[in-house]
């Protein structure tokens, strides 16, 4: 099969439409994340509430945010804020594992653009779970050269910092290095996301083969795919920055409800942006499969039926 | 140390008229101008025990200094003196020194306890020759001593015994040839690339104090102690170096070999430090106070110029505040050194008429770190520079008093609650951060402990700075702000250009306040008791509680018994006020002496409890936990919701990040 670029300018918008069409997925992931976050903070609330709810000193946290007041709470011998740190990390790990599990069903929905039944959805989740775990292992291995690069950049940074009279030199280097590392990480993410899409679309069981195919596709369509991902990421960052600016600088100091809602809007958008990337990639691959040709032809190319996937057909 | 303080002072007409008594107003020469016409030494500010004359040459190729020193020591001890101890501080920067050994155990500024040894941090001062006029070459008579420990490898103090004693009121003239090896910036001094900050660099004689020589070894958590006198210093260094020093620049002369020799003179000071870099940008300004004009010279490093106006503004504000609150600044100059990036460890340090500040190229205006460091380090011109306490044994007298004054002056200049952090979404006051420092080490060491004997470096910093400031803030509430201000002013006037002790300071407060404060000082200064009161319980109950809702329809007539139990959790005893408020708008104020462990108040009235609050005026800064000082019946969940929002958001973000990775 000839791997000709089939970049579609409308994939960016079509991906958003796909996410919107199946927005219940966005809400579902958001709700799971919120519930886990609530659990993560429960310990802190249980310890801190008896202290704060009946103390006049808590006004210092309500009217503005008095940093020493927060520090005073933290450094008390029996600090009510001592517990929550590990819990936050643990629940975040649980969410990450949940997302590995749910990705199979999500991608199946996007790839086949069909309304899934609950059974079919979770069948897809389970069907691909261990494949994605194997992909995760490959991804962690792929992170190693990036880690080496980060360490090398760190050494160069220290040398510049020590030898340069100007404080800007090291900062500019840090900025450049961070940008390169960020783009590399995005590239890796794009590659492995595409591998996941191929695994679902083609029901591929061999992940190394999937990775090779994804790498080949990415190599030949790098510009369009990377730009697709980057645009969505930039939108997500811009929106988050605006939201945080609004939260920190323009909301009333005592506001809790508005602050909570704004924070959750930011989270929803970030979740949606991530799924937007997945949907766009799934759409791209689906259209690639539909339009890819083996020889030049005057007549319209033959239609290629997607590979039969028994558990997905149950959705229809 | 890295602290900020500032003072504002204004002098009354009396002080203005007394300007002429305070000594010569030496005009400051610019580079390459001729020296002033006359230098008068008739109106000394201090008792000048020492007169140093140093000729030094900086070797930039190997970061060393070759120098000769002539020290004329006036024996004002009242006794014949035959043995003289000297500090050699730079020898502390060696692996087996007491300084390094203590750093290895408990850390020091800029260095953690497990920091490994790096040879670039090696420093040394070697006295190759020592002669005494009338006694000849006594080089072989030099012996290293260890007055503080048995570390035979420590060479930061040596003593020499003269063949014959020096009679009282006579002078001894020492001539020394010495060589400095400067470390890469470590613990305030050294070089970084072509920047030099040179402090504690010459053999410095000890102080005869309390009828004995006081000449401690250099410790990880000690500073310095020396006698007042004069300094004449000739520095020879490359012509492209821009030099700053704690003295008046008298002359600059170019030498044929590409060097130049700059001559400085300083009087009524107890130390001399200097800095050099070819990359400084010099900013000159001036301020006029009750003692006359003060020339301000700021040496800015590359990249930090945006902080220059902040430095100058903070310095002027601090000068004015000190002039008004404490007393006049008698010198005609002050130099501010901005260390370059990578040399931050040279920042935040004080020397007579010169101090180092510290900033970064990106410093938001709402983060008042540059202002804070200028304020604090200038404050040391008073607490240490003029009121020259023993920083080894009474570190709290300079750092702690300075920190208290810093808290007051920063609040006056930049706002009570925003004096260190002033952002739209967060704020912090300097005084409250001092209190946080204290809380973090509330019970380990008394503030009067010798500086090198604290449990670790963090405790030294937290207690000498934070706890002392908090003790004084609490004391201010006890005696009144005006009295405290008067006491500091009196303390300054009594002991400027002298070496007071802690007892001198505390007695001054008692004298001015006309109160016996021993009960407070014993606990706060000499003890480690922790102050913590809490509302143990507060609730209202129906008086006829056994009757079932007998007066439900007319509950306003029902009598309630309200109990408020106040508990002293800590061992520090301090009288405290308790305010109890009821739902009929009435309130009661109780005054408890705090001697017993707890006390219970009981009220019978036709009203129920709304709130009980200890220390309603927030005067007891020493109370370790302000969150248990009150109880409000009506729950207010806004604070917990706010914290929970932030925590949930953070957790969700972390989850999304981890899922992105996986």
Short mmCIF file of N, CA and C in Angstrom, two decimals, chain A residues 53-192:
data_model
loop_
_atom_site.label_atom_id
_atom_site.label_comp_id
_atom_site.label_asym_id
_atom_site.label_seq_id
_atom_site.Cartn_x
_atom_site.Cartn_y
_atom_site.Cartn_z
N UNK A 53 -13.30 25.96 59.75
CA UNK A 53 -14.72 26.34 59.69
C UNK A 53 -15.17 27.16 60.88
N UNK A 54 -14.45 27.05 61.97
CA UNK A 54 -14.89 27.76 63.16
C UNK A 54 -13.83 28.74 63.67
N UNK A 55 -12.91 29.10 62.84
CA UNK A 55 -11.84 29.99 63.28
C UNK A 55 -11.90 31.31 62.55
N UNK A 56 -11.76 32.39 63.30
CA UNK A 56 -11.74 33.72 62.70
C UNK A 56 -10.47 33.91 61.86
N UNK A 57 -9.43 33.14 62.15
CA UNK A 57 -8.17 33.29 61.41
C UNK A 57 -8.31 32.86 59.96
N UNK A 58 -9.35 32.06 59.67
CA UNK A 58 -9.51 31.61 58.29
C UNK A 58 -9.90 32.76 57.36
N UNK A 59 -10.30 33.88 57.96
CA UNK A 59 -10.61 35.06 57.14
C UNK A 59 -9.41 35.46 56.29
N UNK A 60 -8.21 35.19 56.83
CA UNK A 60 -7.00 35.58 56.11
C UNK A 60 -6.85 34.79 54.80
N UNK A 61 -7.49 33.65 54.74
CA UNK A 61 -7.44 32.86 53.51
C UNK A 61 -8.60 33.21 52.58
N UNK A 62 -9.65 33.75 53.15
CA UNK A 62 -10.84 34.04 52.36
C UNK A 62 -10.71 35.40 51.66
N UNK A 63 -10.27 36.39 52.43
CA UNK A 63 -10.15 37.74 51.87
C UNK A 63 -8.79 37.89 51.23
N UNK A 64 -8.70 37.60 49.97
CA UNK A 64 -7.40 37.52 49.34
C UNK A 64 -6.80 36.17 49.68
N UNK A 65 -5.51 36.04 49.56
CA UNK A 65 -4.87 34.80 49.98
C UNK A 65 -3.59 35.16 50.69
N UNK A 66 -3.66 35.07 52.02
CA UNK A 66 -2.51 35.45 52.83
C UNK A 66 -1.55 34.27 52.90
N UNK A 67 -0.43 34.40 52.22
CA UNK A 67 0.52 33.29 52.13
C UNK A 67 1.02 32.84 53.51
N UNK A 68 1.38 33.76 54.40
CA UNK A 68 1.81 33.30 55.73
C UNK A 68 0.74 32.49 56.46
N UNK A 69 -0.51 32.83 56.26
CA UNK A 69 -1.57 32.06 56.92
C UNK A 69 -1.55 30.62 56.43
N UNK A 70 -1.37 30.45 55.13
CA UNK A 70 -1.28 29.11 54.57
C UNK A 70 -0.07 28.38 55.10
N UNK A 71 1.05 29.08 55.15
CA UNK A 71 2.27 28.47 55.66
C UNK A 71 2.12 28.08 57.12
N UNK A 72 1.40 28.90 57.88
CA UNK A 72 1.21 28.60 59.29
C UNK A 72 0.44 27.29 59.44
N UNK A 73 -0.55 27.11 58.58
CA UNK A 73 -1.29 25.85 58.62
C UNK A 73 -0.40 24.67 58.27
N UNK A 74 0.45 24.87 57.31
CA UNK A 74 1.28 23.77 56.82
C UNK A 74 2.31 23.34 57.84
N UNK A 75 2.92 24.29 58.56
CA UNK A 75 4.06 23.94 59.40
C UNK A 75 3.69 23.61 60.83
N UNK A 76 2.39 23.61 61.14
CA UNK A 76 2.01 23.21 62.50
C UNK A 76 2.43 21.77 62.73
N UNK A 77 2.80 21.44 63.97
CA UNK A 77 3.23 20.06 64.24
C UNK A 77 2.19 19.02 63.83
N UNK A 78 0.91 19.33 64.03
CA UNK A 78 -0.15 18.42 63.61
C UNK A 78 -0.93 19.08 62.48
N UNK A 79 -0.23 19.38 61.42
CA UNK A 79 -0.82 20.16 60.34
C UNK A 79 -2.00 19.43 59.70
N UNK A 80 -3.09 20.14 59.53
CA UNK A 80 -4.23 19.52 58.84
C UNK A 80 -3.99 19.33 57.35
N UNK A 81 -2.90 19.91 56.84
CA UNK A 81 -2.63 19.80 55.41
C UNK A 81 -1.54 18.78 55.12
N UNK A 82 -1.20 17.99 56.12
CA UNK A 82 -0.08 17.07 55.93
C UNK A 82 -0.46 15.89 55.05
N UNK A 83 -1.71 15.48 55.10
CA UNK A 83 -2.13 14.23 54.47
C UNK A 83 -2.27 14.25 52.95
N UNK A 84 -2.73 15.35 52.36
CA UNK A 84 -3.26 15.23 51.01
C UNK A 84 -2.25 14.98 49.89
N UNK A 85 -0.99 15.31 50.08
CA UNK A 85 -0.04 15.21 48.97
C UNK A 85 0.01 13.84 48.33
N UNK A 86 0.32 12.78 49.09
CA UNK A 86 0.38 11.44 48.48
C UNK A 86 -0.96 11.02 47.88
N UNK A 87 -2.05 11.40 48.52
CA UNK A 87 -3.36 10.99 48.02
C UNK A 87 -3.60 11.57 46.63
N UNK A 88 -3.22 12.80 46.42
CA UNK A 88 -3.40 13.41 45.11
C UNK A 88 -2.65 12.62 44.05
N UNK A 89 -1.44 12.25 44.36
CA UNK A 89 -0.65 11.48 43.38
C UNK A 89 -1.27 10.11 43.13
N UNK A 90 -1.70 9.45 44.18
CA UNK A 90 -2.26 8.11 44.02
C UNK A 90 -3.51 8.13 43.14
N UNK A 91 -4.38 9.08 43.39
CA UNK A 91 -5.60 9.15 42.60
C UNK A 91 -5.31 9.57 41.16
N UNK A 92 -4.28 10.33 40.97
CA UNK A 92 -3.89 10.69 39.61
C UNK A 92 -3.41 9.47 38.84
N UNK A 93 -2.69 8.62 39.52
CA UNK A 93 -2.24 7.38 38.88
C UNK A 93 -3.44 6.51 38.52
N UNK A 94 -4.41 6.46 39.41
CA UNK A 94 -5.63 5.68 39.13
C UNK A 94 -6.32 6.23 37.89
N UNK A 95 -6.37 7.53 37.78
CA UNK A 95 -7.00 8.14 36.61
C UNK A 95 -6.22 7.80 35.35
N UNK A 96 -4.92 7.83 35.45
CA UNK A 96 -4.10 7.51 34.27
C UNK A 96 -4.36 6.07 33.81
N UNK A 97 -4.45 5.17 34.75
CA UNK A 97 -4.74 3.76 34.39
C UNK A 97 -6.14 3.65 33.80
N UNK A 98 -7.05 4.39 34.38
CA UNK A 98 -8.41 4.41 33.83
C UNK A 98 -8.40 4.88 32.38
N UNK A 99 -7.61 5.90 32.10
CA UNK A 99 -7.58 6.42 30.74
C UNK A 99 -6.98 5.43 29.77
N UNK A 100 -5.99 4.67 30.20
CA UNK A 100 -5.44 3.62 29.34
C UNK A 100 -6.55 2.62 29.00
N UNK A 101 -7.32 2.31 30.01
CA UNK A 101 -8.42 1.36 29.81
C UNK A 101 -9.47 1.94 28.87
N UNK A 102 -9.86 3.19 29.11
CA UNK A 102 -10.97 3.77 28.36
C UNK A 102 -10.60 4.13 26.93
N UNK A 103 -9.34 4.28 26.65
CA UNK A 103 -8.91 4.73 25.32
C UNK A 103 -9.37 3.80 24.22
N UNK A 104 -9.41 2.51 24.50
CA UNK A 104 -9.84 1.56 23.48
C UNK A 104 -11.25 1.87 23.01
N UNK A 105 -12.14 2.05 23.96
CA UNK A 105 -13.51 2.34 23.60
C UNK A 105 -13.66 3.71 22.96
N UNK A 106 -12.89 4.67 23.46
CA UNK A 106 -12.97 6.02 22.90
C UNK A 106 -12.53 6.03 21.45
N UNK A 107 -11.41 5.38 21.19
CA UNK A 107 -10.89 5.39 19.82
C UNK A 107 -11.81 4.60 18.89
N UNK A 108 -12.39 3.54 19.41
CA UNK A 108 -13.32 2.77 18.58
C UNK A 108 -14.50 3.65 18.18
N UNK A 109 -14.98 4.45 19.11
CA UNK A 109 -16.08 5.35 18.81
C UNK A 109 -15.69 6.36 17.74
N UNK A 110 -14.48 6.90 17.86
CA UNK A 110 -14.05 7.92 16.91
C UNK A 110 -13.71 7.31 15.55
N UNK A 111 -13.05 6.16 15.58
CA UNK A 111 -12.63 5.55 14.32
C UNK A 111 -13.85 5.16 13.49
N UNK A 112 -14.83 4.55 14.14
CA UNK A 112 -15.97 4.04 13.39
C UNK A 112 -17.15 5.00 13.44
N UNK A 113 -17.01 6.07 14.22
CA UNK A 113 -18.02 7.12 14.25
C UNK A 113 -19.42 6.54 14.37
N UNK A 114 -19.52 5.63 15.35
CA UNK A 114 -20.81 4.97 15.55
C UNK A 114 -21.15 5.01 17.01
N UNK A 115 -22.43 5.14 17.28
CA UNK A 115 -22.86 5.22 18.66
C UNK A 115 -22.70 3.86 19.33
N UNK A 116 -21.87 3.79 20.35
CA UNK A 116 -21.62 2.49 20.98
C UNK A 116 -22.63 2.18 22.06
N UNK A 117 -22.97 0.90 22.18
CA UNK A 117 -23.69 0.50 23.37
C UNK A 117 -22.68 0.39 24.49
N UNK A 118 -23.19 0.40 25.69
CA UNK A 118 -22.28 0.34 26.83
C UNK A 118 -21.45 -0.93 26.79
N UNK A 119 -22.14 -2.03 26.45
CA UNK A 119 -21.42 -3.30 26.40
C UNK A 119 -20.32 -3.27 25.36
N UNK A 120 -20.66 -2.77 24.18
CA UNK A 120 -19.67 -2.72 23.10
C UNK A 120 -18.53 -1.80 23.46
N UNK A 121 -18.87 -0.70 24.10
CA UNK A 121 -17.84 0.26 24.45
C UNK A 121 -16.82 -0.39 25.39
N UNK A 122 -17.33 -1.02 26.42
CA UNK A 122 -16.40 -1.60 27.38
C UNK A 122 -15.73 -2.86 26.85
N UNK A 123 -16.40 -3.50 25.90
CA UNK A 123 -15.71 -4.61 25.22
C UNK A 123 -14.49 -4.09 24.49
N UNK A 124 -14.68 -2.98 23.81
CA UNK A 124 -13.54 -2.38 23.10
C UNK A 124 -12.46 -1.95 24.08
N UNK A 125 -12.88 -1.44 25.20
CA UNK A 125 -11.89 -1.01 26.22
C UNK A 125 -11.04 -2.20 26.66
N UNK A 126 -11.73 -3.27 27.00
CA UNK A 126 -11.01 -4.44 27.49
C UNK A 126 -10.18 -5.12 26.41
N UNK A 127 -10.73 -5.05 25.19
CA UNK A 127 -10.08 -5.73 24.07
C UNK A 127 -8.69 -5.15 23.81
N UNK A 128 -8.56 -3.84 24.00
CA UNK A 128 -7.32 -3.17 23.66
C UNK A 128 -6.45 -2.83 24.87
N UNK A 129 -6.92 -3.10 26.07
CA UNK A 129 -6.23 -2.63 27.27
C UNK A 129 -4.80 -3.12 27.33
N UNK A 130 -4.60 -4.43 27.22
CA UNK A 130 -3.24 -4.95 27.35
C UNK A 130 -2.36 -4.55 26.17
N UNK A 131 -2.95 -4.30 25.02
CA UNK A 131 -2.16 -3.80 23.90
C UNK A 131 -1.63 -2.41 24.24
N UNK A 132 -2.46 -1.63 24.85
CA UNK A 132 -2.03 -0.28 25.19
C UNK A 132 -1.02 -0.29 26.34
N UNK A 133 -1.13 -1.26 27.20
CA UNK A 133 -0.11 -1.39 28.24
C UNK A 133 1.24 -1.70 27.60
N UNK A 134 1.22 -2.55 26.59
CA UNK A 134 2.48 -2.86 25.90
C UNK A 134 3.01 -1.61 25.19
N UNK A 135 2.10 -0.87 24.61
CA UNK A 135 2.52 0.39 23.97
C UNK A 135 3.12 1.34 25.01
N UNK A 136 2.55 1.34 26.18
CA UNK A 136 3.07 2.20 27.24
C UNK A 136 4.51 1.83 27.58
N UNK A 137 4.77 0.54 27.61
CA UNK A 137 6.14 0.10 27.91
C UNK A 137 7.09 0.59 26.82
N UNK A 138 6.65 0.46 25.58
CA UNK A 138 7.47 0.98 24.47
C UNK A 138 7.67 2.49 24.61
N UNK A 139 6.63 3.17 25.04
CA UNK A 139 6.72 4.62 25.18
C UNK A 139 7.75 5.00 26.24
N UNK A 140 7.72 4.28 27.35
CA UNK A 140 8.68 4.57 28.41
C UNK A 140 10.11 4.35 27.92
N UNK A 141 10.29 3.35 27.08
CA UNK A 141 11.62 3.15 26.49
C UNK A 141 11.98 4.32 25.57
N UNK A 142 10.98 4.79 24.85
CA UNK A 142 11.23 5.92 23.94
C UNK A 142 11.57 7.19 24.71
N UNK A 143 11.12 7.27 25.94
CA UNK A 143 11.43 8.45 26.77
C UNK A 143 12.90 8.49 27.17
N UNK A 144 13.56 7.36 27.13
CA UNK A 144 14.94 7.33 27.62
C UNK A 144 15.86 8.28 26.86
N UNK A 145 15.88 8.26 25.52
CA UNK A 145 16.73 9.24 24.84
C UNK A 145 16.33 10.68 25.12
N UNK A 146 15.06 10.91 25.35
CA UNK A 146 14.64 12.26 25.70
C UNK A 146 15.21 12.62 27.07
N UNK A 147 15.18 11.69 27.96
CA UNK A 147 15.76 11.91 29.28
C UNK A 147 17.25 12.19 29.20
N UNK A 148 17.92 11.47 28.33
CA UNK A 148 19.36 11.71 28.14
C UNK A 148 19.59 13.11 27.60
N UNK A 149 18.76 13.48 26.65
CA UNK A 149 18.87 14.84 26.08
C UNK A 149 18.65 15.89 27.16
N UNK A 150 17.67 15.67 28.03
CA UNK A 150 17.40 16.62 29.12
C UNK A 150 18.62 16.73 30.02
N UNK A 151 19.23 15.60 30.33
CA UNK A 151 20.42 15.62 31.20
C UNK A 151 21.56 16.37 30.53
N UNK A 152 21.73 16.16 29.22
CA UNK A 152 22.80 16.87 28.50
C UNK A 152 22.52 18.37 28.51
N UNK A 153 21.28 18.72 28.25
CA UNK A 153 20.91 20.15 28.26
C UNK A 153 21.15 20.75 29.65
N UNK A 154 20.86 19.98 30.67
CA UNK A 154 21.09 20.46 32.03
C UNK A 154 22.56 20.77 32.26
N UNK A 155 23.43 19.91 31.77
CA UNK A 155 24.87 20.15 31.92
C UNK A 155 25.31 21.39 31.15
N UNK A 156 24.78 21.53 29.95
CA UNK A 156 25.13 22.72 29.15
C UNK A 156 24.62 23.97 29.84
N UNK A 157 23.42 23.89 30.36
CA UNK A 157 22.84 25.03 31.07
C UNK A 157 23.73 25.44 32.23
N UNK A 158 24.16 24.47 33.00
CA UNK A 158 25.00 24.79 34.16
C UNK A 158 26.30 25.44 33.74
N UNK A 159 26.83 24.98 32.61
CA UNK A 159 28.10 25.55 32.14
C UNK A 159 27.89 27.00 31.68
N UNK A 160 26.80 27.23 30.97
CA UNK A 160 26.51 28.60 30.52
C UNK A 160 26.27 29.49 31.72
N UNK A 161 25.52 28.99 32.69
CA UNK A 161 25.21 29.75 33.89
C UNK A 161 26.49 30.14 34.62
N UNK A 162 27.44 29.23 34.66
CA UNK A 162 28.66 29.49 35.41
C UNK A 162 29.58 30.45 34.68
N UNK A 163 29.57 30.41 33.35
CA UNK A 163 30.59 31.15 32.60
C UNK A 163 30.09 32.43 31.95
N UNK A 164 28.82 32.61 31.86
CA UNK A 164 28.31 33.79 31.15
C UNK A 164 28.07 34.94 32.12
N UNK A 165 28.49 36.11 31.70
CA UNK A 165 28.24 37.28 32.54
C UNK A 165 26.78 37.71 32.47
N UNK A 166 26.15 37.40 31.37
CA UNK A 166 24.77 37.82 31.23
C UNK A 166 23.83 36.75 31.77
N UNK A 167 22.84 37.15 32.55
CA UNK A 167 21.88 36.16 33.04
C UNK A 167 20.93 35.67 31.97
N UNK A 168 20.91 36.37 30.82
CA UNK A 168 19.96 36.01 29.79
C UNK A 168 20.41 34.79 29.00
N UNK A 169 21.70 34.60 28.89
CA UNK A 169 22.21 33.50 28.05
C UNK A 169 21.65 32.17 28.49
N UNK A 170 21.75 31.92 29.79
CA UNK A 170 21.27 30.64 30.28
C UNK A 170 19.75 30.55 30.16
N UNK A 171 19.07 31.67 30.35
CA UNK A 171 17.61 31.65 30.24
C UNK A 171 17.19 31.33 28.82
N UNK A 172 17.82 31.97 27.84
CA UNK A 172 17.46 31.72 26.44
C UNK A 172 17.76 30.27 26.06
N UNK A 173 18.88 29.78 26.56
CA UNK A 173 19.19 28.37 26.27
C UNK A 173 18.12 27.47 26.88
N UNK A 174 17.74 27.79 28.12
CA UNK A 174 16.71 26.98 28.79
C UNK A 174 15.42 27.00 27.99
N UNK A 175 15.09 28.18 27.50
CA UNK A 175 13.86 28.32 26.71
C UNK A 175 13.93 27.47 25.44
N UNK A 176 15.07 27.57 24.77
CA UNK A 176 15.24 26.81 23.53
C UNK A 176 15.23 25.32 23.81
N UNK A 177 15.94 24.91 24.84
CA UNK A 177 16.01 23.48 25.16
C UNK A 177 14.63 22.95 25.57
N UNK A 178 13.92 23.74 26.37
CA UNK A 178 12.59 23.31 26.79
C UNK A 178 11.66 23.19 25.60
N UNK A 179 11.79 24.09 24.64
CA UNK A 179 10.95 24.03 23.44
C UNK A 179 11.25 22.77 22.65
N UNK A 180 12.52 22.48 22.49
CA UNK A 180 12.91 21.28 21.75
C UNK A 180 12.39 20.02 22.46
N UNK A 181 12.58 19.97 23.74
CA UNK A 181 12.13 18.80 24.51
C UNK A 181 10.61 18.66 24.42
N UNK A 182 9.94 19.79 24.52
CA UNK A 182 8.48 19.77 24.44
C UNK A 182 8.03 19.23 23.08
N UNK A 183 8.65 19.72 22.02
CA UNK A 183 8.27 19.26 20.68
C UNK A 183 8.60 17.78 20.49
N UNK A 184 9.71 17.36 21.05
CA UNK A 184 10.06 15.93 20.98
C UNK A 184 9.02 15.08 21.69
N UNK A 185 8.62 15.54 22.87
CA UNK A 185 7.61 14.80 23.63
C UNK A 185 6.29 14.75 22.86
N UNK A 186 5.96 15.87 22.23
CA UNK A 186 4.72 15.90 21.46
C UNK A 186 4.83 14.94 20.27
N UNK A 187 5.99 14.91 19.68
CA UNK A 187 6.21 14.00 18.56
C UNK A 187 6.02 12.56 19.00
N UNK A 188 6.60 12.22 20.14
CA UNK A 188 6.44 10.87 20.69
C UNK A 188 4.97 10.56 20.95
N UNK A 189 4.32 11.53 21.54
CA UNK A 189 2.91 11.33 21.86
C UNK A 189 2.10 11.11 20.59
N UNK A 190 2.39 11.90 19.59
CA UNK A 190 1.69 11.79 18.30
C UNK A 190 1.93 10.40 17.70
N UNK A 191 3.14 9.96 17.71
CA UNK A 191 3.51 8.65 17.16
C UNK A 191 2.72 7.55 17.87
N UNK A 192 2.74 7.57 19.19
CA UNK A 192 2.08 6.50 19.94
C UNK A 192 0.56 6.62 19.89
#
